[in-house]
CSV table of C-alpha atoms in Angstrom, one decimal:
chain,number,residue,atom,x,y,z
A,1,MET,CA,-33.4,-24.8,-8.7
A,2,GLY,CA,-31.0,-25.9,-11.3
A,3,GLY,CA,-31.6,-25.9,-15.1
A,4,PRO,CA,-31.6,-29.1,-17.3
A,5,ASN,CA,-27.9,-29.0,-17.9
A,6,THR,CA,-27.2,-29.0,-14.2
A,7,ARG,CA,-29.3,-31.8,-13.5
A,8,ARG,CA,-27.7,-34.1,-16.3
A,9,VAL,CA,-24.3,-33.3,-14.5
A,10,VAL,CA,-25.5,-34.8,-11.3
A,11,ILE,CA,-27.0,-37.6,-12.7
A,12,LEU,CA,-24.0,-38.3,-14.9
A,13,ALA,CA,-21.6,-37.9,-11.9
A,14,ALA,CA,-23.8,-40.4,-9.7
A,15,SER,CA,-23.7,-43.0,-12.6
A,16,LEU,CA,-20.1,-42.7,-12.9
A,17,GLY,CA,-19.7,-43.2,-8.9
A,18,VAL,CA,-22.1,-46.3,-9.1
A,19,LEU,CA,-20.3,-47.7,-12.0
A,20,VAL,CA,-16.8,-47.3,-10.1
A,21,THR,CA,-17.9,-48.6,-7.1
A,22,GLY,CA,-19.7,-51.7,-8.6
A,23,ALA,CA,-16.7,-52.5,-10.9
A,24,ALA,CA,-14.4,-52.2,-7.6
A,25,ILE,CA,-16.8,-54.7,-5.7
A,26,ALA,CA,-17.0,-57.1,-8.7
A,27,HIS,CA,-13.1,-57.4,-9.1
A,28,GLY,CA,-12.6,-57.9,-5.3
A,29,GLN,CA,-10.9,-54.8,-4.9
A,30,ASP,CA,-10.9,-52.8,-1.6
A,31,LEU,CA,-12.6,-49.4,-1.5
A,32,PRO,CA,-10.2,-46.4,-0.6
A,33,LEU,CA,-10.4,-45.4,2.9
A,34,LEU,CA,-11.4,-41.9,3.5
A,35,PRO,CA,-10.1,-40.0,6.7
A,36,SER,CA,-12.6,-39.2,9.3
A,37,VAL,CA,-12.9,-36.0,11.3
A,38,THR,CA,-14.6,-35.8,14.7
A,39,ILE,CA,-15.2,-32.6,16.3
A,40,GLY,CA,-16.6,-32.6,19.9
A,41,VAL,CA,-15.9,-31.0,23.4
A,42,ASN,CA,-14.4,-33.2,25.8
A,43,SER,CA,-13.9,-32.7,29.8
A,44,ALA,CA,-10.3,-31.7,30.7
A,45,ASP,CA,-8.9,-34.3,33.3
A,46,LYS,CA,-6.1,-31.6,34.5
A,47,PRO,CA,-6.3,-27.9,35.2
A,48,GLY,CA,-3.3,-27.4,32.7
A,49,GLN,CA,-5.4,-28.5,29.8
A,50,VAL,CA,-7.9,-25.6,30.6
A,51,SER,CA,-5.0,-23.1,30.7
A,52,VAL,CA,-3.7,-24.3,27.2
A,53,LEU,CA,-7.3,-24.3,26.0
A,54,LEU,CA,-7.7,-20.5,27.1
A,55,GLN,CA,-4.4,-19.5,25.7
A,56,ILE,CA,-5.2,-21.2,22.4
A,57,LEU,CA,-8.8,-19.1,22.6
A,58,PHE,CA,-6.9,-15.9,23.6
A,59,LEU,CA,-4.3,-16.3,20.8
A,60,LEU,CA,-7.1,-16.8,18.0
A,61,THR,CA,-8.7,-13.7,19.6
A,62,VAL,CA,-5.4,-11.9,19.2
A,63,LEU,CA,-5.0,-12.9,15.6
A,64,SER,CA,-8.6,-11.8,14.5
A,65,LEU,CA,-7.9,-8.3,16.0
A,66,ALA,CA,-4.6,-8.1,14.6
A,67,PRO,CA,-5.8,-5.8,11.7
A,68,ALA,CA,-7.3,-3.6,13.9
A,69,ILE,CA,-4.1,-3.4,16.3
A,70,VAL,CA,-2.0,-2.5,13.2
A,71,VAL,CA,-4.3,0.2,11.8
A,72,MET,CA,-5.3,1.7,15.4
A,73,MET,CA,-2.0,1.5,17.4
A,74,THR,CA,0.5,2.5,14.4
A,75,SER,CA,1.2,5.3,12.0
A,76,PHE,CA,-0.9,3.4,9.3
A,77,THR,CA,-4.0,5.7,10.1
A,78,ARG,CA,-2.5,8.9,9.2
A,79,LEU,CA,-0.4,7.6,6.3
A,80,ALA,CA,-3.6,6.0,4.6
A,81,VAL,CA,-5.9,8.9,5.3
A,82,VAL,CA,-3.3,11.6,3.6
A,83,PHE,CA,-2.8,9.1,0.6
A,84,SER,CA,-6.4,9.0,0.1
A,85,LEU,CA,-6.7,12.8,0.3
A,86,VAL,CA,-3.8,13.4,-2.2
A,87,ARG,CA,-5.6,11.2,-4.8
A,88,HIS,CA,-8.9,13.2,-4.3
A,89,ALA,CA,-7.0,16.5,-4.5
A,90,LEU,CA,-5.2,15.4,-7.9
A,91,GLY,CA,-8.8,14.4,-9.1
A,92,THR,CA,-7.5,11.0,-10.5
A,93,GLN,CA,-10.3,9.1,-9.6
A,94,GLN,CA,-9.1,5.5,-8.6
A,95,MET,CA,-5.6,6.1,-9.7
A,96,PRO,CA,-3.3,5.0,-7.9
A,97,PRO,CA,-5.6,2.2,-7.1
A,98,ASN,CA,-6.5,1.5,-3.3
A,99,GLN,CA,-4.4,-1.6,-3.3
A,100,ILE,CA,-1.0,0.4,-4.0
A,101,LEU,CA,-1.9,3.2,-1.5
A,102,VAL,CA,-2.8,0.7,1.2
A,103,GLY,CA,0.4,-1.2,0.3
A,104,LEU,CA,2.6,1.8,0.3
A,105,ALA,CA,1.1,2.8,3.7
A,106,LEU,CA,1.6,-0.6,5.1
A,107,LEU,CA,5.2,-0.6,4.1
A,108,LEU,CA,6.0,2.8,5.5
A,109,THR,CA,4.0,1.7,8.7
A,110,PHE,CA,6.7,-1.1,9.0
A,111,PHE,CA,9.6,1.2,8.2
A,112,LEU,CA,8.4,3.7,10.9
A,113,MET,CA,7.5,1.0,13.6
A,114,SER,CA,10.5,-1.1,13.1
A,115,PRO,CA,12.3,0.6,16.2
A,116,VAL,CA,9.1,-0.3,18.2
A,117,TYR,CA,9.2,-3.8,16.8
A,118,ASP,CA,12.9,-4.3,17.5
A,119,GLN,CA,12.4,-3.1,21.1
A,120,ILE,CA,9.7,-5.4,21.8
A,121,ASN,CA,11.4,-8.6,20.4
A,122,LYS,CA,14.4,-7.4,22.5
A,123,GLU,CA,12.8,-6.8,25.7
A,124,ALA,CA,9.6,-8.9,25.7
A,125,LEU,CA,9.4,-11.7,23.1
A,126,GLN,CA,12.9,-13.1,23.2
A,127,PRO,CA,13.0,-13.0,27.1
A,128,TYR,CA,9.7,-14.8,27.1
A,129,LEU,CA,10.7,-17.5,24.5
A,130,ALA,CA,13.5,-18.2,26.7
A,131,GLU,CA,11.4,-18.6,29.6
A,132,GLU,CA,13.0,-15.9,31.5
A,133,ILE,CA,9.9,-13.9,32.1
A,134,SER,CA,6.3,-14.9,32.6
A,135,GLN,CA,3.5,-14.1,29.8
A,136,ASP,CA,2.2,-11.2,32.1
A,137,GLN,CA,5.3,-9.6,32.2
A,138,ALA,CA,6.0,-10.1,28.3
A,139,ILE,CA,2.6,-8.5,27.7
A,140,GLU,CA,3.5,-5.4,29.9
A,141,ARG,CA,6.9,-5.1,28.3
A,142,ALA,CA,5.6,-5.2,24.8
A,143,LEU,CA,3.0,-2.5,25.6
A,144,GLN,CA,5.6,0.0,26.8
A,145,PRO,CA,7.3,1.0,23.6
A,146,ILE,CA,4.0,1.0,21.9
A,147,ARG,CA,2.3,3.3,24.6
A,148,LYS,CA,5.3,5.6,24.3
A,149,PHE,CA,5.0,5.9,20.5
A,150,MET,CA,1.2,6.6,20.9
A,151,PHE,CA,1.7,9.3,23.7
A,152,ARG,CA,4.3,11.3,21.5
A,153,GLN,CA,1.5,11.6,18.7
A,154,THR,CA,-1.6,11.9,20.9
A,155,ARG,CA,-2.9,15.4,22.1
A,156,GLN,CA,-3.6,16.0,25.7
A,157,LYS,CA,-7.2,17.3,25.3
A,158,ASP,CA,-7.9,13.9,23.1
A,159,ILE,CA,-6.8,11.8,26.5
A,160,ALA,CA,-8.7,14.2,28.8
A,161,LEU,CA,-11.8,13.6,26.7
A,162,PHE,CA,-11.7,9.7,27.1
A,163,MET,CA,-10.8,9.9,30.7
A,164,LYS,CA,-13.6,12.3,31.5
A,165,VAL,CA,-16.1,9.8,29.3
A,166,SER,CA,-14.6,6.8,31.2
A,167,GLY,CA,-15.4,8.3,34.6
A,168,LYS,CA,-11.9,7.8,35.7
A,169,ASP,CA,-9.9,10.2,38.0
A,170,ARG,CA,-7.3,12.7,36.6
A,171,PRO,CA,-3.9,10.8,35.9
A,172,ARG,CA,-0.9,11.7,37.9
A,173,ASN,CA,1.4,10.6,35.4
A,174,PRO,CA,1.2,8.8,31.8
A,175,ASP,CA,1.5,5.3,33.5
A,176,ASP,CA,-1.8,6.0,35.2
A,177,ILE,CA,-3.6,6.5,31.7
A,178,PRO,CA,-5.2,2.9,30.6
A,179,THR,CA,-4.2,1.7,27.5
A,180,LEU,CA,-8.1,1.3,26.6
A,181,VAL,CA,-8.1,4.9,26.8
A,182,LEU,CA,-4.8,5.7,25.0
A,183,ILE,CA,-5.8,3.9,21.9
A,184,PRO,CA,-9.1,6.1,21.1
A,185,SER,CA,-7.2,9.1,21.9
A,186,PHE,CA,-4.5,8.3,19.5
A,187,VAL,CA,-6.8,7.4,16.8
A,188,ILE,CA,-8.6,10.7,16.8
A,189,SER,CA,-5.2,12.5,17.2
A,190,GLU,CA,-4.0,10.7,14.1
A,191,LEU,CA,-7.0,11.7,12.2
A,192,LYS,CA,-7.0,15.2,13.2
A,193,THR,CA,-3.2,15.5,12.0
A,194,ALA,CA,-4.3,13.6,8.9
A,195,PHE,CA,-6.7,16.1,8.0
A,196,GLN,CA,-4.5,19.3,8.9
A,197,ILE,CA,-2.0,17.8,6.3
A,198,GLY,CA,-4.6,17.0,3.7
A,199,PHE,CA,-5.8,20.4,3.9
A,200,MET,CA,-2.5,22.0,3.2
A,201,ILE,CA,-2.1,19.4,0.3
A,202,TYR,CA,-5.5,20.6,-1.2
A,203,ILE,CA,-4.6,24.3,-1.4
A,204,PRO,CA,-2.3,24.4,-4.4
A,205,PHE,CA,-4.6,21.9,-6.4
A,206,LEU,CA,-7.7,23.9,-5.4
A,207,VAL,CA,-5.9,27.2,-6.9
A,208,ILE,CA,-5.5,25.1,-10.0
A,209,ASP,CA,-9.0,24.4,-10.2
A,210,MET,CA,-10.4,27.8,-9.7
A,211,VAL,CA,-7.9,29.4,-12.1
A,212,VAL,CA,-8.7,26.9,-14.9
A,213,ALA,CA,-12.7,27.3,-14.1
A,214,SER,CA,-12.4,31.1,-14.4
A,215,VAL,CA,-10.6,31.0,-17.4
A,216,LEU,CA,-13.2,28.7,-19.1
A,217,LEU,CA,-16.0,30.8,-17.8
A,218,SER,CA,-14.3,34.0,-19.2
A,219,MET,CA,-13.9,32.0,-22.7
A,220,GLY,CA,-17.5,31.0,-22.6
A,221,MET,CA,-16.5,27.4,-22.4
A,222,MET,CA,-19.4,26.5,-19.8
A,223,MET,CA,-20.1,23.3,-21.2
A,224,LEU,CA,-16.4,22.0,-21.0
A,225,PRO,CA,-15.8,20.4,-17.5
A,226,PRO,CA,-13.1,22.1,-15.8
A,227,PHE,CA,-11.5,19.0,-14.3
A,228,MET,CA,-10.7,18.0,-17.6
A,229,ILE,CA,-8.5,20.8,-18.3
A,230,SER,CA,-7.1,21.2,-14.7
A,231,LEU,CA,-6.1,17.5,-14.3
A,232,PRO,CA,-2.8,17.7,-16.6
A,233,PHE,CA,-1.9,20.8,-15.0
A,234,LYS,CA,-2.2,19.3,-11.4
A,235,LEU,CA,-0.2,16.3,-12.5
A,236,MET,CA,2.5,18.1,-14.1
A,237,LEU,CA,2.6,20.4,-10.7
A,238,PHE,CA,3.0,17.2,-8.8
A,239,VAL,CA,5.7,15.4,-10.9
A,240,LEU,CA,7.7,18.8,-11.3
A,241,ILE,CA,8.1,19.1,-7.4
A,242,ASP,CA,8.5,15.5,-7.0
A,243,GLY,CA,5.5,15.1,-5.2
A,244,TRP,CA,5.8,11.5,-4.1
A,245,ASN,CA,9.2,12.2,-2.6
A,246,LEU,CA,8.3,15.2,-0.9
A,247,LEU,CA,5.0,13.6,0.4
A,248,VAL,CA,6.8,10.7,1.7
A,249,GLY,CA,9.6,12.4,3.3
A,250,SER,CA,7.1,15.0,5.0
A,251,MET,CA,5.1,12.0,6.5
A,252,VAL,CA,8.0,10.0,8.0
A,253,ARG,CA,9.3,13.3,9.4
A,254,SER,CA,6.1,14.1,11.2
A,255,PHE,CA,6.5,11.1,13.2
A,256,GLY,CA,9.7,12.3,14.7
């Protein structure tokens, strides 16, 4: 598996370990004690221990699903898709990098969702920490602001689609719509809105590409890639109209 150099390093390390151990024994020194780690499953003596274990398991599950929750139940989906479409419309390949676009989308998500988080903290988290309400009541109160936000951005036909697929009866009011139905409805509504915004963004840059391609063709420069000429013009247009300010402002207002 390893080369001669690797074997020499292993043999040298083992020899040094033996020499150090032998020297310590020869001088009557005690070897350093290493901590031991025991992993096992023991029986629970009290029902409360089972409850605590289940709560820990539930917490670990929620933490593992936290990224998906942030992506699927907030404004992140629309922002990330629109920013990606803007980059493709400009034709700048990997500029700005994905890390910058995702970071900007996350920061704007925290900004847009801050009223929702403040309401959750005030009505659900703090009363639960003060032991004024139970865990079930805290979860129910925490879901209300998130559901209200998603309802404002979700189309009725998308909700009707998932209600029909799930085989549930026609809801009489928004409270009858399960959260598991609302979440996918919200996601596809956000994707549709993001693509609509992306289409409107593509139009001016597409016009520039067509004009540049037509000019190059009329001049007989068919071997010159049009994007090399159109890219500076698209960047100049985006800078002249203060594109990032206009784009971010429009995106924030679209959630009003």
